[in-house]
PDB file of C-alpha atoms and ligand atoms in Angstrom:
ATOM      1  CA  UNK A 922     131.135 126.263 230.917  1.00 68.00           C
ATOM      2  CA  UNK A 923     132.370 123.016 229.654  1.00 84.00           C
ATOM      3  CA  UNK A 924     135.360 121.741 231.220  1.00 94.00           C
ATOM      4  CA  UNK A 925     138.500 121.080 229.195  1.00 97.00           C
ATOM      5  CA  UNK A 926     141.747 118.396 229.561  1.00 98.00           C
ATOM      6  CA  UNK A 927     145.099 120.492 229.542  1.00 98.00           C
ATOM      7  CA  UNK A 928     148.181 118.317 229.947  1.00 98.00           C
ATOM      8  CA  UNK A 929     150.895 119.906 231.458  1.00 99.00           C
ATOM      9  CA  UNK A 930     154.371 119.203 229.991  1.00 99.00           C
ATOM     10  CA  UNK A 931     157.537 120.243 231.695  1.00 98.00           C
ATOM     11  CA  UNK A 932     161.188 120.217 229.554  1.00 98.00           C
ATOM     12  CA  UNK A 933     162.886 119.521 232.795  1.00 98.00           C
ATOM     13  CA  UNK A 934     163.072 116.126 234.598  1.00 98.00           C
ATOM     14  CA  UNK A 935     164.853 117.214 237.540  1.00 98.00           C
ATOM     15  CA  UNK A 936     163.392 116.283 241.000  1.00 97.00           C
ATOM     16  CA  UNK A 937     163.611 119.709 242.126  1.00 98.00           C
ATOM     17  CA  UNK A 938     162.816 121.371 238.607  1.00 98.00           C
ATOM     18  CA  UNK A 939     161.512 125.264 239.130  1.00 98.00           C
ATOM     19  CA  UNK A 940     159.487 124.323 236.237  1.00 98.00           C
ATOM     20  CA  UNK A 941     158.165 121.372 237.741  1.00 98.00           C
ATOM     21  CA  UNK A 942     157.329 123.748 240.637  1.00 98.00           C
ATOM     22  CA  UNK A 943     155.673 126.343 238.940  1.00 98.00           C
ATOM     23  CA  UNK A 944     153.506 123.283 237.073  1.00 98.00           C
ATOM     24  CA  UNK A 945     152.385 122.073 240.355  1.00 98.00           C
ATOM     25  CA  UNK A 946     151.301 125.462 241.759  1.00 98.00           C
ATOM     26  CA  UNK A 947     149.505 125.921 238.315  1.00 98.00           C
ATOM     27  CA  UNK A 948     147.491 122.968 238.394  1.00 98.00           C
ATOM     28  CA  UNK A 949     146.803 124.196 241.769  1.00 98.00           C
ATOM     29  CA  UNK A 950     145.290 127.444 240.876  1.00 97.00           C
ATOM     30  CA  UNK A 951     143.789 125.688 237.145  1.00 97.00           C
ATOM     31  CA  UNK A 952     140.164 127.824 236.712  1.00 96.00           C
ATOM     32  CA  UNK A 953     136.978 125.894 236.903  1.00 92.00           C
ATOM     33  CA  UNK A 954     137.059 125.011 233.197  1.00 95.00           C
ATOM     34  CA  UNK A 955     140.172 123.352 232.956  1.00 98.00           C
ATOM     35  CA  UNK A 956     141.195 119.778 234.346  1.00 98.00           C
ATOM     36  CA  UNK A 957     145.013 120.260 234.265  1.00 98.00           C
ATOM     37  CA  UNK A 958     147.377 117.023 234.677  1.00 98.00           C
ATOM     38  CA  UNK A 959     150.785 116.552 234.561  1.00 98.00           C
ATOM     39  CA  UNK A 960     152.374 114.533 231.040  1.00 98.00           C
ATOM     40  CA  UNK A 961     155.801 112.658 231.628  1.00 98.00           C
ATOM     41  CA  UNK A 962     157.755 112.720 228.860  1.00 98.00           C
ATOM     42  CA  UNK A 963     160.882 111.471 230.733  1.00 97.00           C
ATOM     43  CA  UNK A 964     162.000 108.243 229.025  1.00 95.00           C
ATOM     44  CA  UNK A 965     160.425 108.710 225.602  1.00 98.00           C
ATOM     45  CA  UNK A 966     162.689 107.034 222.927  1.00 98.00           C
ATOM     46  CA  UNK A 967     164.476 109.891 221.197  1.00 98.00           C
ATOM     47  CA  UNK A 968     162.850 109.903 217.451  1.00 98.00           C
ATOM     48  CA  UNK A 969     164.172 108.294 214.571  1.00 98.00           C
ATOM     49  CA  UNK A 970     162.117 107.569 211.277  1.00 98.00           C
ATOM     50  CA  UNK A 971     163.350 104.179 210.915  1.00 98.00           C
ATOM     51  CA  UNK A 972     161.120 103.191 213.901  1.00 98.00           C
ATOM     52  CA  UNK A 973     158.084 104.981 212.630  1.00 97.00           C
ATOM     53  CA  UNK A 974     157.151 101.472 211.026  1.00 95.00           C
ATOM     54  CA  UNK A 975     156.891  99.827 214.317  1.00 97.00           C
ATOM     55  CA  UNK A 976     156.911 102.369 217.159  1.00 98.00           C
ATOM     56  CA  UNK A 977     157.828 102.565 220.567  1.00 98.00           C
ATOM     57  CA  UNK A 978     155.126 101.745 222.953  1.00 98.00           C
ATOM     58  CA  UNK A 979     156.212 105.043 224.687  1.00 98.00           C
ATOM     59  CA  UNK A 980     155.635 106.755 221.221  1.00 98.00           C
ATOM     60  CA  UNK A 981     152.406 105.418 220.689  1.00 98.00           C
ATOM     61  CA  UNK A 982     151.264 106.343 224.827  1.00 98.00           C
ATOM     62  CA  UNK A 983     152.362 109.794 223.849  1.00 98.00           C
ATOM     63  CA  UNK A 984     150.524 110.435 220.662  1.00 98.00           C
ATOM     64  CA  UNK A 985     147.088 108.636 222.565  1.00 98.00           C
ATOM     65  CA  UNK A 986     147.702 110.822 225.610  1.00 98.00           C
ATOM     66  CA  UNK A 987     148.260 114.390 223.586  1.00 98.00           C
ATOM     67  CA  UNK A 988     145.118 113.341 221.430  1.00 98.00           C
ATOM     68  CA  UNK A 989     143.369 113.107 224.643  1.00 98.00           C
ATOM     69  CA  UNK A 990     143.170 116.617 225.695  1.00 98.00           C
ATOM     70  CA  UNK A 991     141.667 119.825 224.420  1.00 98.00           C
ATOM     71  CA  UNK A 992     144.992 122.353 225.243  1.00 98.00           C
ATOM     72  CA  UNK A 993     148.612 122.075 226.492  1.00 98.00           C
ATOM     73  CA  UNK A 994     150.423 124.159 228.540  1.00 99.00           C
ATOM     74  CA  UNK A 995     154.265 123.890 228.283  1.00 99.00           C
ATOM     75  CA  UNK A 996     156.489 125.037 231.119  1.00 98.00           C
ATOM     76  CA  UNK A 997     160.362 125.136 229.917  1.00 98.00           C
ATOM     77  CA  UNK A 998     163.986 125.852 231.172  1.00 98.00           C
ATOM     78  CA  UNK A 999     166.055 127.394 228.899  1.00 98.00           C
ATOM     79  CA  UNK A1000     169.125 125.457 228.068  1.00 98.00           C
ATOM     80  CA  UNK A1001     171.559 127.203 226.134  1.00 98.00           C
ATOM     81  CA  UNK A1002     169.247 130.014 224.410  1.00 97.00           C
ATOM     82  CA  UNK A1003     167.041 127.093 223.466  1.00 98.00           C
ATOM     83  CA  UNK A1004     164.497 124.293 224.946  1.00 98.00           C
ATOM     84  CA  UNK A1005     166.168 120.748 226.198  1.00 98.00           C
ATOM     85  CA  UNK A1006     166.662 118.335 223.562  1.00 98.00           C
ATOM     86  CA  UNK A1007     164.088 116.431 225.547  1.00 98.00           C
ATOM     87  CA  UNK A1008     161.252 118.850 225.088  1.00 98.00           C
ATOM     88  CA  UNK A1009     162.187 119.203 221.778  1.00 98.00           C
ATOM     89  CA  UNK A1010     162.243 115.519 221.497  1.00 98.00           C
ATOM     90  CA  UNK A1011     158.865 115.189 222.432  1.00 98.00           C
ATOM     91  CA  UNK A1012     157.665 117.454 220.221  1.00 98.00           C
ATOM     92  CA  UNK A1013     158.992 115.443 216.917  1.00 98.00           C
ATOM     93  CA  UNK A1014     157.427 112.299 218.181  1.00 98.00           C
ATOM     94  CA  UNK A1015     154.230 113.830 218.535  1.00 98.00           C
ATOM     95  CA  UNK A1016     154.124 115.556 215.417  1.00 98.00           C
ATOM     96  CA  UNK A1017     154.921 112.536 213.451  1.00 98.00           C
ATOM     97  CA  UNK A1018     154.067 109.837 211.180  1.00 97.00           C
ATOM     98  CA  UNK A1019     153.796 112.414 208.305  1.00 97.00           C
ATOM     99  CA  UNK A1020     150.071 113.212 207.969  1.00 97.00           C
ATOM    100  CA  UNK A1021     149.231 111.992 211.371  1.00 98.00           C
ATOM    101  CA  UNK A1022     149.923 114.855 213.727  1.00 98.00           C
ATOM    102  CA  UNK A1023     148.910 114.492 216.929  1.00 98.00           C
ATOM    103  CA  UNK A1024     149.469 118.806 218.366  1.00 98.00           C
ATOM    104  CA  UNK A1025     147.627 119.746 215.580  1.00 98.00           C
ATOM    105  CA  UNK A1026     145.134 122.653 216.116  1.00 98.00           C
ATOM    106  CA  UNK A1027     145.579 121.844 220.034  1.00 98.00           C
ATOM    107  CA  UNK A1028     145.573 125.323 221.820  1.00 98.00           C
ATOM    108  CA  UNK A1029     148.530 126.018 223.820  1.00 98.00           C
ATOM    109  CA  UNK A1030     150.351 128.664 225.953  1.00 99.00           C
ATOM    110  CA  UNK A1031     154.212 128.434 226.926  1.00 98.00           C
ATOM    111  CA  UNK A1032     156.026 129.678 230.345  1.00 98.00           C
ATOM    112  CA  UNK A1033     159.430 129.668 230.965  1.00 98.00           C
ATOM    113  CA  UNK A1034     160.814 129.380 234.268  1.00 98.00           C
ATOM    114  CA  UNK A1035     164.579 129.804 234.319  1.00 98.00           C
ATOM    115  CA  UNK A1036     166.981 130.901 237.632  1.00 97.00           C
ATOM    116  CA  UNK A1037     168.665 133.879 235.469  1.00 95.00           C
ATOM    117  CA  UNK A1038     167.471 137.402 234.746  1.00 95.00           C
ATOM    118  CA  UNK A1039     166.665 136.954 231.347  1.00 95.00           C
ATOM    119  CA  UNK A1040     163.981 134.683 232.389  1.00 97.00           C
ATOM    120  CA  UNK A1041     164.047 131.845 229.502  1.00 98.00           C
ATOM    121  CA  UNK A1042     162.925 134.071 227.143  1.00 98.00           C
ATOM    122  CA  UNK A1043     165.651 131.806 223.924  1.00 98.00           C
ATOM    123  CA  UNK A1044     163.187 128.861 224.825  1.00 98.00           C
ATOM    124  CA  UNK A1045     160.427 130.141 225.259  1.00 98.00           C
ATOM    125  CA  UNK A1046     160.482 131.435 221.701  1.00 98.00           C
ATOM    126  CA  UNK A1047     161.850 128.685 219.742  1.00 98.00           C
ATOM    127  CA  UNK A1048     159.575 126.263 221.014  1.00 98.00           C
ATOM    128  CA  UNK A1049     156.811 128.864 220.168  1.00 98.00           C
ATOM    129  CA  UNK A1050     158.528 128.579 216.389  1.00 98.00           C
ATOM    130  CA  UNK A1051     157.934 124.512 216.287  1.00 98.00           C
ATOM    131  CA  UNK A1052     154.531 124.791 218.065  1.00 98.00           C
ATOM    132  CA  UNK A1053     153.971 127.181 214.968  1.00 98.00           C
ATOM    133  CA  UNK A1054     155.181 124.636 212.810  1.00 98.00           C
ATOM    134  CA  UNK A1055     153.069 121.737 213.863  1.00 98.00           C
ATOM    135  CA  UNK A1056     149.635 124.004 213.783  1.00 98.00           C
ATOM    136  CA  UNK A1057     149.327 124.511 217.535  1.00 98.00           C
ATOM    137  CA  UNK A1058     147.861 128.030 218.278  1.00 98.00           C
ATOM    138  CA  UNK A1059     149.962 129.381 220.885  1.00 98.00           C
ATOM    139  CA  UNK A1060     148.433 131.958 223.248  1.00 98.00           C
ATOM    140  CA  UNK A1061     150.607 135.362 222.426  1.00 98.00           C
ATOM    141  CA  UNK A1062     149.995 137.475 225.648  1.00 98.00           C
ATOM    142  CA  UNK A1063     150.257 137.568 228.433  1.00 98.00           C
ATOM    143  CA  UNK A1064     153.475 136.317 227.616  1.00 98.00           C
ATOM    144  CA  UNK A1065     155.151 134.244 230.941  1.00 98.00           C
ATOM    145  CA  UNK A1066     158.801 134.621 231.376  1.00 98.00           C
ATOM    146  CA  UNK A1067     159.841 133.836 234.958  1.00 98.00           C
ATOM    147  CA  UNK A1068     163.447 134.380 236.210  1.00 98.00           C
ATOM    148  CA  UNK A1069     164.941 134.419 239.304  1.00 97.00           C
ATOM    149  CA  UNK A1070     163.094 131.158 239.815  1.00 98.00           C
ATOM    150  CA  UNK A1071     165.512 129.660 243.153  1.00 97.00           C
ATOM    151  CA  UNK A1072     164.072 133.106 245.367  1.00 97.00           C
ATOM    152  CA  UNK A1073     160.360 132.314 244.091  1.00 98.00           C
ATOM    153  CA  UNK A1074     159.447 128.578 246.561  1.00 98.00           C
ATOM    154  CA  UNK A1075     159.492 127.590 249.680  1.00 98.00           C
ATOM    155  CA  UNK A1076     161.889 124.471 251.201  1.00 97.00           C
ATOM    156  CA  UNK A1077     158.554 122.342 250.441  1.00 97.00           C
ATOM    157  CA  UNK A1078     158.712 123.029 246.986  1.00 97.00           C
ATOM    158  CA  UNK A1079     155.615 125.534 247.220  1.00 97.00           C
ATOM    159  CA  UNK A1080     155.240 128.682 245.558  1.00 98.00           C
ATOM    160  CA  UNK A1081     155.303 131.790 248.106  1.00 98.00           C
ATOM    161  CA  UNK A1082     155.932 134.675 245.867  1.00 97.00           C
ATOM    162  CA  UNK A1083     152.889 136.480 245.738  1.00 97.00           C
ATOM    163  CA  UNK A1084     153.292 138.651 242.731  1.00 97.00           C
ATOM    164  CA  UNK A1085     154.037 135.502 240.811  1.00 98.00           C
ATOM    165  CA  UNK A1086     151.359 134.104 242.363  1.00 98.00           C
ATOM    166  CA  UNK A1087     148.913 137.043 241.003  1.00 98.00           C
ATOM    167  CA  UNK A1088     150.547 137.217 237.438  1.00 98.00           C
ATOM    168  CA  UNK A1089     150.099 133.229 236.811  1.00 98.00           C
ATOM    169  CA  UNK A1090     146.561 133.559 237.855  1.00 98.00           C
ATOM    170  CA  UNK A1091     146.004 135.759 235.340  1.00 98.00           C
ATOM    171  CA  UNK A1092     148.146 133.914 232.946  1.00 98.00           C
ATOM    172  CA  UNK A1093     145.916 130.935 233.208  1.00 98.00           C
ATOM    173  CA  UNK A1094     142.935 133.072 233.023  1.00 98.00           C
ATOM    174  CA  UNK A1095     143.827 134.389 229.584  1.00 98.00           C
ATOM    175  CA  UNK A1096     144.631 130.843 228.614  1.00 98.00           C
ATOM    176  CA  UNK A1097     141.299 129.745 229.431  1.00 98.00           C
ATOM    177  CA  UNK A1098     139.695 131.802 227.504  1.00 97.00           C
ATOM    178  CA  UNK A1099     142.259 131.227 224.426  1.00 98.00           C
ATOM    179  CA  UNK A1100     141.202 127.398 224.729  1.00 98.00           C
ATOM    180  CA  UNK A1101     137.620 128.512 225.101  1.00 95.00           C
ATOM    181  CA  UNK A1102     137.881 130.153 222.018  1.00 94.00           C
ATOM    182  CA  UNK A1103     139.722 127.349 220.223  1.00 95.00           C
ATOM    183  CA  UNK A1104     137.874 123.809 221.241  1.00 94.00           C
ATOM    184  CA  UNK A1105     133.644 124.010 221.241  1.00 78.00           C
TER     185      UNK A1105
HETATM  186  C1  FNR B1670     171.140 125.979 231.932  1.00 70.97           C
HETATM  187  N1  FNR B1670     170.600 127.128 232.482  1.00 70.97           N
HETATM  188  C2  FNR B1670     170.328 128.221 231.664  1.00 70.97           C
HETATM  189  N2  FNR B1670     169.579 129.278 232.134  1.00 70.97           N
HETATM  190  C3  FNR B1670     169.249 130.299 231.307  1.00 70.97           C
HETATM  191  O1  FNR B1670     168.560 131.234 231.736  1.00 70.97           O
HETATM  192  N3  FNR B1670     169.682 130.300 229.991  1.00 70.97           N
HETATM  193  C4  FNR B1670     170.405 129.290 229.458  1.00 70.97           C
HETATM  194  O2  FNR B1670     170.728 129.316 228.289  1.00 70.97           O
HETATM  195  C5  FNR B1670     170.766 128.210 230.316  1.00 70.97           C
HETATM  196  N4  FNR B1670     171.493 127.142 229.847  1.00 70.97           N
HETATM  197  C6  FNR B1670     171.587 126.002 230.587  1.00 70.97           C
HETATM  198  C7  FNR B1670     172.100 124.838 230.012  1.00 70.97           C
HETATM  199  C8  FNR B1670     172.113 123.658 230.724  1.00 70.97           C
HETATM  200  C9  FNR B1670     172.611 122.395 230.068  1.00 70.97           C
HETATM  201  C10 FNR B1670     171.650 123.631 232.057  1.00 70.97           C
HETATM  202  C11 FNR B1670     171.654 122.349 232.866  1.00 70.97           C
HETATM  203  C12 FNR B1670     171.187 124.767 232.647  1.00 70.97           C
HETATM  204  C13 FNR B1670     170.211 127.182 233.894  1.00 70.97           C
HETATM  205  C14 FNR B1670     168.760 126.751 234.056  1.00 70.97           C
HETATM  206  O3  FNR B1670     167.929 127.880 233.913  1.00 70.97           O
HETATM  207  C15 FNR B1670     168.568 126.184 235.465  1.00 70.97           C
HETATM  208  O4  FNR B1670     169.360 125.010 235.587  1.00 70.97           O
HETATM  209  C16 FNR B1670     167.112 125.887 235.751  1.00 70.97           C
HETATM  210  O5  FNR B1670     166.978 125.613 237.127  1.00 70.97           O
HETATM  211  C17 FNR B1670     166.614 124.700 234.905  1.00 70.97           C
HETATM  212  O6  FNR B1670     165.242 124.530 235.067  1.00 70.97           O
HETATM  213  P1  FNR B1670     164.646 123.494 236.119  1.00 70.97           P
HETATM  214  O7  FNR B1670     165.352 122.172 235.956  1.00 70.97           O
HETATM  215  O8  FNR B1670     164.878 124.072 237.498  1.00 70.97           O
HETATM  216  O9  FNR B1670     163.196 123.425 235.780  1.00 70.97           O
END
């Protein structure tokens, strides 16, 4: 099976992010067919068309780094029934100049990690809305909402809840096959 690139982006940029956590123990766990990585969008210049002439270099690193890989996977808090503005952020540079979209056709999938009950389920769909938008096919089940996040890790950071555990290894062996069946 040829092995894919799968940037990992995380809409928090908190040290101790649950999102960030749940990344790690991800890329931990990534199937033989995917080479998952971590993508920083902390400091990317928020967008504004008047510097499309003459980008940011951060901008520019973006686009080259999302071009780069075969899939995404998005982890995101929920903030306010919706994804952080930087997430969000991130998403507008990438998608633009007009014409020159860099998510397009990328294969995706989306879990959101959140401390509440309700499990970021407001984010989680409207950043599946914009990934519609900007023609990345977003894998539809298994959805991944996970709540309750702060019981979920250890003091290190690590992931020790072993139903979670068992439901993202399946999650990321549906989403190998969805990028299987989405990049040759
Ligand atoms: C939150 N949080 C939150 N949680 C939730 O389930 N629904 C929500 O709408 C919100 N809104 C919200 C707004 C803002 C500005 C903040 C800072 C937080 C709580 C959020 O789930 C919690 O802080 C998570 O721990 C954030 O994810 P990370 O940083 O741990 O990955």
């Amino acid at each position: 099976m040829k092995k894919h690139k799968i940037a990992v982006i995380v809409g928090s940029l908190r040290k101790e992010s649950f999102n960030l956590k749940t990344a790690k123990a991800l890329i931990a766990m990534a199937p033989e067919s995917l080479s998952m990585e971590l993508l920083n969008i902390a400091g990317l210049p928020m967008f504004n068309e008047d510097l499309e002439a003459n980008p940011p270099k951060e901008w520019v690193a973006l686009k080259e780094k999302i071009s780069a890989v075969d899939g995404i996977l998005f982890l995101t808090p929920e903030y306010n029934r919706s994804v952080p503005g930087v997430l969000k952020n991130a998403i507008d540079v990438g998608s633009r100049p007009y014409g020159k979209n860099s998510w397009n056709g990328k294969p995706a999938a989306i879990v959101s990690v959140s401390i509440g009950a309700i499990s970021g389920f407001g984010a989680n769909h409207h950043l599946r809305q914009s990934l519609t938008f900007v023609n990345v096919p977003t894998m539809a089940q298994p959805e991944a909402y996970i709540g309750g996040a702060a019981d979920l890790f250890d003091a290190n950071g690590k992931l020790t809840n072993d139903s979670t555990k068992d439901f993202l290894k399946n999650f990321l062996g549906a989403f190998e096959t969805w990028v299987n069946t989405h990049v040759k």
